[in-house]
């Protein structure tokens, strides 16, 4: 699957809830997982592959290989606690990373690919990854969370990075 690059319109659009977990969706989940592992990412949201569906895949344990894959359908953060600043990157913003403030702990509720409810309490990298991926479903990239000053710096740097690539 092709990963969309910031600032693509679909990355800025809210994903819609999934109403049916069918064969086509299972296929999409498998493709998203392999795309994520291939790109050595920790998480991937459906927006990033051009699908406006509330679906994310994650594996914070295995960088680039299947370790503990997690599939979240229609996920919602129901509780969050504390604050933590940490470095983030994104497969849609290649060659760039920045510090982002997130909740230190979150509790997320959603469905897995077998339509079973999942409730996860997470902290550390997992909590950060959940918040990052759910942001994508709401049409937000981590760079949208930078302070106004840092965002100006990002835009300049990003323009340079993109120019070097073409
Ligand atoms: Ni991302």
PDB file of C-alpha atoms and ligand atoms in Angstrom:
ATOM      1  CA  UNK A   1       0.000   0.000   0.000  1.00  0.00           C
ATOM      2  CA  UNK A   2       1.073   3.503  -0.750  1.00  0.00           C
ATOM      3  CA  UNK A   3       1.554   5.746   2.309  1.00  0.00           C
ATOM      4  CA  UNK A   4       0.262   9.281   1.817  1.00  0.00           C
ATOM      5  CA  UNK A   5       2.664  12.093   2.596  1.00  0.00           C
ATOM      6  CA  UNK A   6       1.849  15.245   4.563  1.00  0.00           C
ATOM      7  CA  UNK A   7       0.025  17.537   3.757  1.00  0.00           C
ATOM      8  CA  UNK A   8      -2.327  15.286   1.762  1.00  0.00           C
ATOM      9  CA  UNK A   9      -6.015  16.238   1.965  1.00  0.00           C
ATOM     10  CA  UNK A  10      -7.035  12.772   3.226  1.00  0.00           C
ATOM     11  CA  UNK A  11      -4.624  13.148   6.161  1.00  0.00           C
ATOM     12  CA  UNK A  12      -6.578  16.254   7.160  1.00  0.00           C
ATOM     13  CA  UNK A  13      -9.983  14.572   6.900  1.00  0.00           C
ATOM     14  CA  UNK A  14     -11.857  12.762   9.668  1.00  0.00           C
ATOM     15  CA  UNK A  15     -12.290   9.031   9.220  1.00  0.00           C
ATOM     16  CA  UNK A  16     -15.750   7.480   9.379  1.00  0.00           C
ATOM     17  CA  UNK A  17     -16.854   4.713  11.764  1.00  0.00           C
ATOM     18  CA  UNK A  18     -16.733   1.170  10.418  1.00  0.00           C
ATOM     19  CA  UNK A  19     -20.140  -0.533  10.337  1.00  0.00           C
ATOM     20  CA  UNK A  20     -19.208  -3.876   8.844  1.00  0.00           C
ATOM     21  CA  UNK A  21     -16.178  -6.082   9.436  1.00  0.00           C
ATOM     22  CA  UNK A  22     -16.168  -8.112   6.237  1.00  0.00           C
ATOM     23  CA  UNK A  23     -13.636  -9.922   4.077  1.00  0.00           C
ATOM     24  CA  UNK A  24     -12.603  -6.730   2.333  1.00  0.00           C
ATOM     25  CA  UNK A  25     -11.824  -5.116   5.685  1.00  0.00           C
ATOM     26  CA  UNK A  26      -9.829  -8.183   6.833  1.00  0.00           C
ATOM     27  CA  UNK A  27      -7.810  -7.904   3.638  1.00  0.00           C
ATOM     28  CA  UNK A  28      -7.224  -4.213   4.289  1.00  0.00           C
ATOM     29  CA  UNK A  29      -6.080  -4.919   7.870  1.00  0.00           C
ATOM     30  CA  UNK A  30      -3.541  -7.495   6.615  1.00  0.00           C
ATOM     31  CA  UNK A  31      -2.260  -5.092   3.992  1.00  0.00           C
ATOM     32  CA  UNK A  32      -1.965  -2.268   6.490  1.00  0.00           C
ATOM     33  CA  UNK A  33      -0.011  -4.488   8.890  1.00  0.00           C
ATOM     34  CA  UNK A  34       2.451  -5.549   6.210  1.00  0.00           C
ATOM     35  CA  UNK A  35       2.783  -1.967   4.971  1.00  0.00           C
ATOM     36  CA  UNK A  36       3.540  -0.850   8.535  1.00  0.00           C
ATOM     37  CA  UNK A  37       6.157  -3.575   9.111  1.00  0.00           C
ATOM     38  CA  UNK A  38       7.746  -2.941   5.738  1.00  0.00           C
ATOM     39  CA  UNK A  39       8.067   0.767   6.524  1.00  0.00           C
ATOM     40  CA  UNK A  40       9.359  -0.058  10.028  1.00  0.00           C
ATOM     41  CA  UNK A  41       6.605   1.937  11.636  1.00  0.00           C
ATOM     42  CA  UNK A  42       5.039   1.377  15.049  1.00  0.00           C
ATOM     43  CA  UNK A  43       1.564   2.290  13.903  1.00  0.00           C
ATOM     44  CA  UNK A  44      -0.514   3.101  10.865  1.00  0.00           C
ATOM     45  CA  UNK A  45      -3.931   4.700  10.541  1.00  0.00           C
ATOM     46  CA  UNK A  46      -6.272   4.021   7.629  1.00  0.00           C
ATOM     47  CA  UNK A  47      -6.143   7.693   6.538  1.00  0.00           C
ATOM     48  CA  UNK A  48      -2.450   7.207   5.820  1.00  0.00           C
ATOM     49  CA  UNK A  49      -3.239   4.656   3.131  1.00  0.00           C
ATOM     50  CA  UNK A  50      -6.077   6.729   1.707  1.00  0.00           C
ATOM     51  CA  UNK A  51      -9.021   5.089   3.467  1.00  0.00           C
ATOM     52  CA  UNK A  52     -11.307   7.235   5.602  1.00  0.00           C
ATOM     53  CA  UNK A  53     -12.143   4.445   8.015  1.00  0.00           C
ATOM     54  CA  UNK A  54     -11.718   4.402  11.788  1.00  0.00           C
ATOM     55  CA  UNK A  55      -9.075   1.737  11.798  1.00  0.00           C
ATOM     56  CA  UNK A  56      -5.527   1.687  13.159  1.00  0.00           C
ATOM     57  CA  UNK A  57      -2.886  -1.010  13.380  1.00  0.00           C
ATOM     58  CA  UNK A  58      -0.003  -0.870  15.828  1.00  0.00           C
ATOM     59  CA  UNK A  59       2.922  -2.919  17.024  1.00  0.00           C
ATOM     60  CA  UNK A  60       5.138  -1.004  19.407  1.00  0.00           C
ATOM     61  CA  UNK A  61       7.030  -4.163  20.406  1.00  0.00           C
ATOM     62  CA  UNK A  62       8.280  -5.231  17.003  1.00  0.00           C
ATOM     63  CA  UNK A  63      10.051  -2.597  14.990  1.00  0.00           C
ATOM     64  CA  UNK A  64       9.653  -3.848  11.464  1.00  0.00           C
ATOM     65  CA  UNK A  65       8.571  -7.390  12.334  1.00  0.00           C
ATOM     66  CA  UNK A  66       5.427  -8.880  13.828  1.00  0.00           C
ATOM     67  CA  UNK A  67       5.689  -9.020  17.603  1.00  0.00           C
ATOM     68  CA  UNK A  68       2.400  -7.878  19.180  1.00  0.00           C
ATOM     69  CA  UNK A  69       0.129  -6.606  16.442  1.00  0.00           C
ATOM     70  CA  UNK A  70      -2.902  -4.674  17.661  1.00  0.00           C
ATOM     71  CA  UNK A  71      -5.862  -3.818  15.472  1.00  0.00           C
ATOM     72  CA  UNK A  72      -8.274  -1.162  16.704  1.00  0.00           C
ATOM     73  CA  UNK A  73     -11.588  -0.520  14.990  1.00  0.00           C
ATOM     74  CA  UNK A  74     -13.653   2.554  15.928  1.00  0.00           C
ATOM     75  CA  UNK A  75     -11.320   3.335  18.848  1.00  0.00           C
ATOM     76  CA  UNK A  76     -12.150   5.963  21.456  1.00  0.00           C
ATOM     77  CA  UNK A  77      -9.942   7.257  24.261  1.00  0.00           C
ATOM     78  CA  UNK A  78     -12.147   7.091  27.348  1.00  0.00           C
ATOM     79  CA  UNK A  79      -9.661   8.245  29.974  1.00  0.00           C
ATOM     80  CA  UNK A  80      -6.316   9.985  30.048  1.00  0.00           C
ATOM     81  CA  UNK A  81      -3.963  11.028  32.773  1.00  0.00           C
ATOM     82  CA  UNK A  82      -0.788  13.047  33.253  1.00  0.00           C
ATOM     83  CA  UNK A  83       1.498  14.631  30.718  1.00  0.00           C
ATOM     84  CA  UNK A  84       4.631  13.492  28.970  1.00  0.00           C
ATOM     85  CA  UNK A  85       6.861  15.028  26.334  1.00  0.00           C
ATOM     86  CA  UNK A  86       8.498  12.670  23.883  1.00  0.00           C
ATOM     87  CA  UNK A  87       9.975  12.434  20.406  1.00  0.00           C
ATOM     88  CA  UNK A  88       7.604  11.438  17.611  1.00  0.00           C
ATOM     89  CA  UNK A  89       7.867  10.674  13.959  1.00  0.00           C
ATOM     90  CA  UNK A  90       5.319   9.578  11.394  1.00  0.00           C
ATOM     91  CA  UNK A  91       5.398   7.477   8.234  1.00  0.00           C
ATOM     92  CA  UNK A  92       3.513  10.321   6.518  1.00  0.00           C
ATOM     93  CA  UNK A  93       6.180  12.839   7.555  1.00  0.00           C
ATOM     94  CA  UNK A  94       9.367  10.980   6.597  1.00  0.00           C
ATOM     95  CA  UNK A  95      12.782  12.205   7.794  1.00  0.00           C
ATOM     96  CA  UNK A  96      11.319  14.473  10.440  1.00  0.00           C
ATOM     97  CA  UNK A  97      10.733  14.104  14.160  1.00  0.00           C
ATOM     98  CA  UNK A  98       9.843  16.468  16.984  1.00  0.00           C
ATOM     99  CA  UNK A  99       8.927  16.495  20.638  1.00  0.00           C
ATOM    100  CA  UNK A 100       5.202  16.353  21.331  1.00  0.00           C
ATOM    101  CA  UNK A 101       3.296  16.668  24.595  1.00  0.00           C
ATOM    102  CA  UNK A 102       0.836  13.834  25.195  1.00  0.00           C
ATOM    103  CA  UNK A 103      -1.102  12.312  28.056  1.00  0.00           C
ATOM    104  CA  UNK A 104       1.145   9.929  29.994  1.00  0.00           C
ATOM    105  CA  UNK A 105      -1.543   7.258  30.328  1.00  0.00           C
ATOM    106  CA  UNK A 106      -4.615   6.532  28.289  1.00  0.00           C
ATOM    107  CA  UNK A 107      -7.415   4.046  28.249  1.00  0.00           C
ATOM    108  CA  UNK A 108      -8.794   3.194  24.821  1.00  0.00           C
ATOM    109  CA  UNK A 109     -11.876   1.209  23.899  1.00  0.00           C
ATOM    110  CA  UNK A 110     -12.597  -0.240  20.481  1.00  0.00           C
ATOM    111  CA  UNK A 111     -13.137  -3.469  18.582  1.00  0.00           C
ATOM    112  CA  UNK A 112     -10.649  -5.970  17.275  1.00  0.00           C
ATOM    113  CA  UNK A 113     -10.879  -7.643  13.858  1.00  0.00           C
ATOM    114  CA  UNK A 114     -13.110 -10.388  15.271  1.00  0.00           C
ATOM    115  CA  UNK A 115     -15.606  -7.810  16.496  1.00  0.00           C
ATOM    116  CA  UNK A 116     -14.637  -8.353  20.122  1.00  0.00           C
ATOM    117  CA  UNK A 117     -14.508  -5.307  22.352  1.00  0.00           C
ATOM    118  CA  UNK A 118     -11.000  -4.372  23.443  1.00  0.00           C
ATOM    119  CA  UNK A 119     -10.154  -2.131  26.345  1.00  0.00           C
ATOM    120  CA  UNK A 120      -6.483  -1.200  26.683  1.00  0.00           C
ATOM    121  CA  UNK A 121      -4.784   0.689  29.446  1.00  0.00           C
ATOM    122  CA  UNK A 122      -1.508   2.006  28.152  1.00  0.00           C
ATOM    123  CA  UNK A 123       1.414   4.134  29.195  1.00  0.00           C
ATOM    124  CA  UNK A 124       4.793   5.088  27.784  1.00  0.00           C
ATOM    125  CA  UNK A 125       5.372   4.437  24.084  1.00  0.00           C
ATOM    126  CA  UNK A 126       2.118   2.515  23.703  1.00  0.00           C
ATOM    127  CA  UNK A 127       0.073   5.428  25.103  1.00  0.00           C
ATOM    128  CA  UNK A 128       1.915   7.818  22.790  1.00  0.00           C
ATOM    129  CA  UNK A 129       1.320   5.595  19.780  1.00  0.00           C
ATOM    130  CA  UNK A 130      -2.416   5.271  20.525  1.00  0.00           C
ATOM    131  CA  UNK A 131      -2.801   9.055  20.780  1.00  0.00           C
ATOM    132  CA  UNK A 132      -0.774   9.620  17.621  1.00  0.00           C
ATOM    133  CA  UNK A 133      -2.788   7.105  15.561  1.00  0.00           C
ATOM    134  CA  UNK A 134      -6.160   8.281  16.874  1.00  0.00           C
ATOM    135  CA  UNK A 135      -5.164  11.828  15.948  1.00  0.00           C
ATOM    136  CA  UNK A 136      -4.818  10.617  12.346  1.00  0.00           C
ATOM    137  CA  UNK A 137      -8.419   9.365  12.434  1.00  0.00           C
ATOM    138  CA  UNK A 138      -9.425  12.881  13.452  1.00  0.00           C
ATOM    139  CA  UNK A 139      -7.498  14.415  10.579  1.00  0.00           C
ATOM    140  CA  UNK A 140      -4.514  15.490  12.653  1.00  0.00           C
ATOM    141  CA  UNK A 141      -0.820  14.866  12.160  1.00  0.00           C
ATOM    142  CA  UNK A 142       1.670  15.192  15.022  1.00  0.00           C
ATOM    143  CA  UNK A 143       3.113  18.304  13.376  1.00  0.00           C
ATOM    144  CA  UNK A 144      -0.290  19.954  13.847  1.00  0.00           C
ATOM    145  CA  UNK A 145       0.345  19.661  17.591  1.00  0.00           C
ATOM    146  CA  UNK A 146       3.554  21.697  17.543  1.00  0.00           C
ATOM    147  CA  UNK A 147       3.515  25.195  19.008  1.00  0.00           C
ATOM    148  CA  UNK A 148       2.968  27.995  16.440  1.00  0.00           C
ATOM    149  CA  UNK A 149       6.681  28.920  16.513  1.00  0.00           C
ATOM    150  CA  UNK A 150       7.801  25.342  16.015  1.00  0.00           C
ATOM    151  CA  UNK A 151       5.255  24.887  13.259  1.00  0.00           C
ATOM    152  CA  UNK A 152       6.800  27.731  11.277  1.00  0.00           C
ATOM    153  CA  UNK A 153      10.182  26.058  11.686  1.00  0.00           C
ATOM    154  CA  UNK A 154       8.705  22.735  10.650  1.00  0.00           C
ATOM    155  CA  UNK A 155       7.162  24.210   7.488  1.00  0.00           C
ATOM    156  CA  UNK A 156      10.507  25.652   6.377  1.00  0.00           C
ATOM    157  CA  UNK A 157      12.385  22.476   7.172  1.00  0.00           C
ATOM    158  CA  UNK A 158       9.706  20.320   5.547  1.00  0.00           C
ATOM    159  CA  UNK A 159       9.731  22.397   2.350  1.00  0.00           C
ATOM    160  CA  UNK A 160      13.496  21.820   2.202  1.00  0.00           C
ATOM    161  CA  UNK A 161      13.191  18.073   2.844  1.00  0.00           C
ATOM    162  CA  UNK A 162      10.541  17.727   0.114  1.00  0.00           C
ATOM    163  CA  UNK A 163      12.604  19.742  -2.327  1.00  0.00           C
ATOM    164  CA  UNK A 164      15.663  17.568  -1.790  1.00  0.00           C
ATOM    165  CA  UNK A 165      13.556  14.512  -2.628  1.00  0.00           C
ATOM    166  CA  UNK A 166      12.440  15.736  -6.043  1.00  0.00           C
TER     167      UNK A 166
HETATM  168 NI1  LIG B   1       1.590   9.097  12.005  1.00  0.00          NI
END
